[in-house]
PDB file of C-alpha atoms in Angstrom:
ATOM      1  CA  MET A1344      -9.080  22.401 -14.721  1.00 88.00           C
ATOM      2  CA  GLU A1345     -10.419  19.293 -13.551  1.00 91.00           C
ATOM      3  CA  ARG A1346      -9.220  16.719 -10.826  1.00 90.00           C
ATOM      4  CA  ASN A1347      -9.316  13.906 -12.835  1.00 91.00           C
ATOM      5  CA  GLU A1348      -7.015  15.480 -15.369  1.00 94.00           C
ATOM      6  CA  LEU A1349      -4.683  16.972 -13.183  1.00 95.00           C
ATOM      7  CA  ILE A1350      -4.248  13.201 -11.893  1.00 95.00           C
ATOM      8  CA  ARG A1351      -3.997  11.542 -15.413  1.00 95.00           C
ATOM      9  CA  ILE A1352      -1.461  14.647 -16.073  1.00 96.00           C
ATOM     10  CA  ILE A1353       0.813  13.757 -12.984  1.00 97.00           C
ATOM     11  CA  TYR A1354       0.823  10.204 -13.669  1.00 95.00           C
ATOM     12  CA  ASN A1355       2.640  10.701 -17.509  1.00 95.00           C
ATOM     13  CA  ILE A1356       5.398  12.828 -15.242  1.00 96.00           C
ATOM     14  CA  SER A1357       5.427   9.197 -13.672  1.00 94.00           C
ATOM     15  CA  SER A1358       3.706   6.228 -12.592  1.00 89.00           C
ATOM     16  CA  ASP A1359       5.383   5.809  -8.818  1.00 93.00           C
ATOM     17  CA  VAL A1360       2.661   7.888  -7.841  1.00 97.00           C
ATOM     18  CA  VAL A1361       0.226   6.964  -5.361  1.00 98.00           C
ATOM     19  CA  ILE A1362      -2.857   9.635  -4.166  1.00 97.00           C
ATOM     20  CA  VAL A1363      -2.964   8.937   0.009  1.00 96.00           C
ATOM     21  CA  GLY A1364      -4.799  11.635   2.706  1.00 92.00           C
ATOM     22  CA  GLY A1365      -7.701  13.381   1.745  1.00 90.00           C
ATOM     23  CA  SER A1366      -7.555  12.501  -2.089  1.00 92.00           C
ATOM     24  CA  ALA A1367      -7.929   8.958  -1.741  1.00 94.00           C
ATOM     25  CA  GLN A1368     -10.952   9.153   1.167  1.00 91.00           C
ATOM     26  CA  LEU A1369     -12.926  11.400  -2.068  1.00 90.00           C
ATOM     27  CA  TYR A1370     -11.769   8.485  -3.682  1.00 92.00           C
ATOM     28  CA  TYR A1371     -13.781   6.145  -1.661  1.00 89.00           C
ATOM     29  CA  GLY A1372     -16.435   8.377  -1.002  1.00 85.00           C
ATOM     30  CA  ARG A1373     -15.175   8.936   2.046  1.00 86.00           C
ATOM     31  CA  LYS A1374     -14.905  12.782   1.449  1.00 84.00           C
ATOM     32  CA  GLU A1375     -17.572  15.125  -0.167  1.00 84.00           C
ATOM     33  CA  ILE A1376     -14.025  17.555  -1.334  1.00 86.00           C
ATOM     34  CA  ALA A1377     -10.259  17.628  -1.156  1.00 87.00           C
ATOM     35  CA  LYS A1378      -8.628  21.105  -1.180  1.00 88.00           C
ATOM     36  CA  ASP A1379      -6.054  19.586  -2.413  1.00 94.00           C
ATOM     37  CA  ILE A1380      -3.905  16.113  -3.971  1.00 97.00           C
ATOM     38  CA  ASP A1381      -2.403  14.637  -1.740  1.00 96.00           C
ATOM     39  CA  ILE A1382       0.627  12.099  -3.238  1.00 98.00           C
ATOM     40  CA  VAL A1383       3.924   9.933  -2.119  1.00 98.00           C
ATOM     41  CA  VAL A1384       6.065   9.810  -4.597  1.00 97.00           C
ATOM     42  CA  LYS A1385      10.714   8.618  -4.672  1.00 96.00           C
ATOM     43  CA  SER A1386      11.262  10.716  -6.940  1.00 95.00           C
ATOM     44  CA  LEU A1387      10.324  14.584  -7.904  1.00 96.00           C
ATOM     45  CA  LYS A1388      11.624  14.344 -11.046  1.00 96.00           C
ATOM     46  CA  GLY A1389       9.378  16.431 -14.530  1.00 96.00           C
ATOM     47  CA  PHE A1390       7.251  17.510 -11.549  1.00 97.00           C
ATOM     48  CA  ASN A1391       8.295  20.764 -12.300  1.00 96.00           C
ATOM     49  CA  GLU A1392       5.943  20.373 -15.211  1.00 95.00           C
ATOM     50  CA  LEU A1393       3.208  21.533 -12.919  1.00 96.00           C
ATOM     51  CA  GLY A1394       4.350  24.545 -11.268  1.00 96.00           C
ATOM     52  CA  GLU A1395       7.424  25.929  -8.899  1.00 97.00           C
ATOM     53  CA  VAL A1396       7.914  22.279  -6.774  1.00 97.00           C
ATOM     54  CA  LYS A1397       9.182  23.621  -3.186  1.00 97.00           C
ATOM     55  CA  HIS A1398      10.834  21.376  -1.359  1.00 95.00           C
ATOM     56  CA  TRP A1399      11.755  21.465   2.493  1.00 97.00           C
ATOM     57  CA  PHE A1400      12.564  18.716   4.873  1.00 97.00           C
ATOM     58  CA  THR A1401       9.912  18.401   8.408  1.00 95.00           C
ATOM     59  CA  LYS A1402      10.061  16.334  11.410  1.00 93.00           C
ATOM     60  CA  SER A1403       6.299  15.987  10.907  1.00 90.00           C
ATOM     61  CA  PHE A1404       5.084  12.680  11.691  1.00 88.00           C
ATOM     62  CA  TYR A1405       3.213  12.520   8.120  1.00 89.00           C
ATOM     63  CA  SER A1406       6.522  12.279   6.792  1.00 91.00           C
ATOM     64  CA  LYS A1407       8.788   9.643   6.994  1.00 90.00           C
ATOM     65  CA  SER A1408      11.555  10.597   5.770  1.00 93.00           C
ATOM     66  CA  GLY A1409      11.142  14.170   6.168  1.00 94.00           C
ATOM     67  CA  LYS A1410      11.232  15.141   2.869  1.00 97.00           C
ATOM     68  CA  ARG A1411       8.213  17.152   1.849  1.00 97.00           C
ATOM     69  CA  ALA A1412       7.384  19.133  -1.121  1.00 98.00           C
ATOM     70  CA  PHE A1413       4.520  21.668  -2.611  1.00 97.00           C
ATOM     71  CA  ILE A1414       2.748  22.919  -5.832  1.00 98.00           C
ATOM     72  CA  ARG A1415       0.763  25.947  -5.394  1.00 97.00           C
ATOM     73  CA  ARG A1416      -1.603  25.702  -8.565  1.00 96.00           C
ATOM     74  CA  ASN A1417      -4.798  27.895  -9.396  1.00 95.00           C
ATOM     75  CA  ASP A1418      -6.951  24.503  -9.585  1.00 94.00           C
ATOM     76  CA  PHE A1419      -5.345  22.193  -6.945  1.00 95.00           C
ATOM     77  CA  ASN A1420      -2.634  22.108  -5.126  1.00 97.00           C
ATOM     78  CA  ILE A1421      -0.319  19.062  -4.765  1.00 98.00           C
ATOM     79  CA  ASP A1422       0.891  18.485  -1.513  1.00 97.00           C
ATOM     80  CA  ILE A1423       4.371  16.120  -2.063  1.00 98.00           C
ATOM     81  CA  PHE A1424       5.592  13.821   0.254  1.00 97.00           C
ATOM     82  CA  ILE A1425       8.800  12.015  -0.536  1.00 97.00           C
ATOM     83  CA  GLU A1426       9.608   8.685   0.676  1.00 96.00           C
ATOM     84  CA  ASN A1427      11.712   5.474  -0.077  1.00 95.00           C
ATOM     85  CA  ASP A1428       8.827   3.195  -0.214  1.00 95.00           C
ATOM     86  CA  LEU A1429       5.324   3.451  -1.928  1.00 96.00           C
ATOM     87  CA  PRO A1430       2.171   2.918   0.881  1.00 97.00           C
ATOM     88  CA  VAL A1431       0.013  -0.432  -0.157  1.00 97.00           C
ATOM     89  CA  PHE A1432      -2.459   0.829  -3.141  1.00 97.00           C
ATOM     90  CA  GLU A1433      -5.058  -0.236  -5.339  1.00 96.00           C
ATOM     91  CA  ILE A1434      -5.513   0.273  -8.640  1.00 96.00           C
ATOM     92  CA  THR A1435      -8.018   1.708 -11.015  1.00 94.00           C
ATOM     93  CA  GLU A1436      -8.744   1.157 -14.428  1.00 93.00           C
ATOM     94  CA  GLU A1437      -7.129   4.555 -15.293  1.00 91.00           C
ATOM     95  CA  GLY A1438      -4.307   2.934 -13.707  1.00 93.00           C
ATOM     96  CA  PHE A1439      -3.982   5.549 -10.773  1.00 96.00           C
ATOM     97  CA  LYS A1440      -2.647   4.270  -7.807  1.00 97.00           C
ATOM     98  CA  TYR A1441      -4.861   5.194  -4.015  1.00 97.00           C
ATOM     99  CA  GLU A1442      -3.598   4.272  -1.148  1.00 97.00           C
ATOM    100  CA  THR A1443      -6.130   1.605   0.573  1.00 95.00           C
ATOM    101  CA  LEU A1444      -8.240   2.948   3.597  1.00 94.00           C
ATOM    102  CA  GLU A1445      -6.509  -0.398   5.661  1.00 94.00           C
ATOM    103  CA  SER A1446      -3.081   1.219   4.695  1.00 96.00           C
ATOM    104  CA  MET A1447      -4.754   4.996   6.221  1.00 94.00           C
ATOM    105  CA  ALA A1448      -6.264   3.483   9.328  1.00 93.00           C
ATOM    106  CA  THR A1449      -2.325   1.893   9.381  1.00 94.00           C
ATOM    107  CA  PHE A1450      -1.128   5.152   9.042  1.00 93.00           C
ATOM    108  CA  TYR A1451      -2.831   7.631  11.683  1.00 90.00           C
ATOM    109  CA  THR A1452      -2.995   4.954  14.066  1.00 92.00           C
ATOM    110  CA  ASN A1453       1.208   5.026  14.023  1.00 91.00           C
ATOM    111  CA  VAL A1454       0.913   9.037  12.861  1.00 89.00           C
ATOM    112  CA  ILE A1455      -1.400   8.929  16.671  1.00 89.00           C
ATOM    113  CA  SER A1456       1.717   7.110  18.301  1.00 89.00           C
ATOM    114  CA  LYS A1457       4.066   9.188  18.074  1.00 88.00           C
ATOM    115  CA  TYR A1458       1.840  12.325  20.249  1.00 86.00           C
ATOM    116  CA  LYS A1459       2.485  12.161  23.480  1.00 86.00           C
ATOM    117  CA  THR A1460      -0.814  12.508  25.522  1.00 80.00           C
ATOM    118  CA  ASN A1461      -0.176  16.248  25.856  1.00 83.00           C
ATOM    119  CA  GLN A1462      -0.769  16.775  22.476  1.00 85.00           C
ATOM    120  CA  PHE A1463      -4.603  16.321  22.596  1.00 85.00           C
ATOM    121  CA  LYS A1464      -5.365  18.761  19.835  1.00 89.00           C
ATOM    122  CA  GLN A1465      -2.675  16.563  17.356  1.00 89.00           C
ATOM    123  CA  ILE A1466      -4.135  13.433  18.251  1.00 86.00           C
ATOM    124  CA  GLU A1467      -7.667  14.634  18.729  1.00 89.00           C
ATOM    125  CA  PHE A1468      -8.011  16.117  14.761  1.00 86.00           C
ATOM    126  CA  ILE A1469      -5.874  13.057  13.790  1.00 87.00           C
ATOM    127  CA  GLN A1470      -8.029  10.081  15.245  1.00 89.00           C
ATOM    128  CA  LYS A1471     -11.201  11.967  13.469  1.00 87.00           C
ATOM    129  CA  LYS A1472      -9.609  11.071  10.133  1.00 85.00           C
ATOM    130  CA  LEU A1473      -8.879   7.807  11.943  1.00 89.00           C
ATOM    131  CA  ASP A1474     -12.114   7.446  13.194  1.00 86.00           C
ATOM    132  CA  LEU A1475     -13.048   7.954   8.960  1.00 82.00           C
ATOM    133  CA  VAL A1476     -11.230   5.946   7.538  1.00 86.00           C
ATOM    134  CA  ASN A1477     -11.453   2.786  10.199  1.00 81.00           C
ATOM    135  CA  THR A1478     -15.576   2.948  10.172  1.00 77.00           C
ATOM    136  CA  ASN A1479     -15.532   3.283   5.918  1.00 50.00           C
ATOM    137  CA  ILE A1480     -13.000  -0.098   6.071  1.00 56.00           C
ATOM    138  CA  THR A1481     -15.757  -1.730   8.522  1.00 47.00           C
ATOM    139  CA  GLN A1482     -18.766  -0.468   5.313  1.00 46.00           C
ATOM    140  CA  HIS A1483     -16.210  -1.189   2.403  1.00 44.00           C
ATOM    141  CA  GLU A1484     -15.776  -4.564   3.904  1.00 44.00           C
ATOM    142  CA  SER A1485     -19.454  -5.457   4.234  1.00 42.00           C
ATOM    143  CA  ASN A1486     -20.461  -4.385   0.619  1.00 45.00           C
ATOM    144  CA  SER A1487     -17.977  -6.502  -0.996  1.00 43.00           C
TER     145      SER A1487
END
């Protein structure tokens, strides 16, 4: 199944979904490949239609609520963050919601701030994402 076809199916299950992470960066043309589809939702209701939903609690700084889920599929895995609030997004003509570049930059900055300075590998990993997003915010604004 093509990525956009699967995204369309996701939005048929729930319109309360925002595509985030690498999948959102792909939408903005900031990445060429995203191996999975990262989404933020308020509820997992109906997502079992896409495959077995595994959910757990995490202490990862990527999750504000600590609630995560995952659906392993043959085409694209779906990485799910269950949150009380959706990130800031823009809506495409198809009705898909993608987290804005500015929201991603704020998110990555917040995540980096939670790591201790000796956790340099984690900080470096997230800093690369932040640099990519920040660079592209400037380009995105100058192209407007």
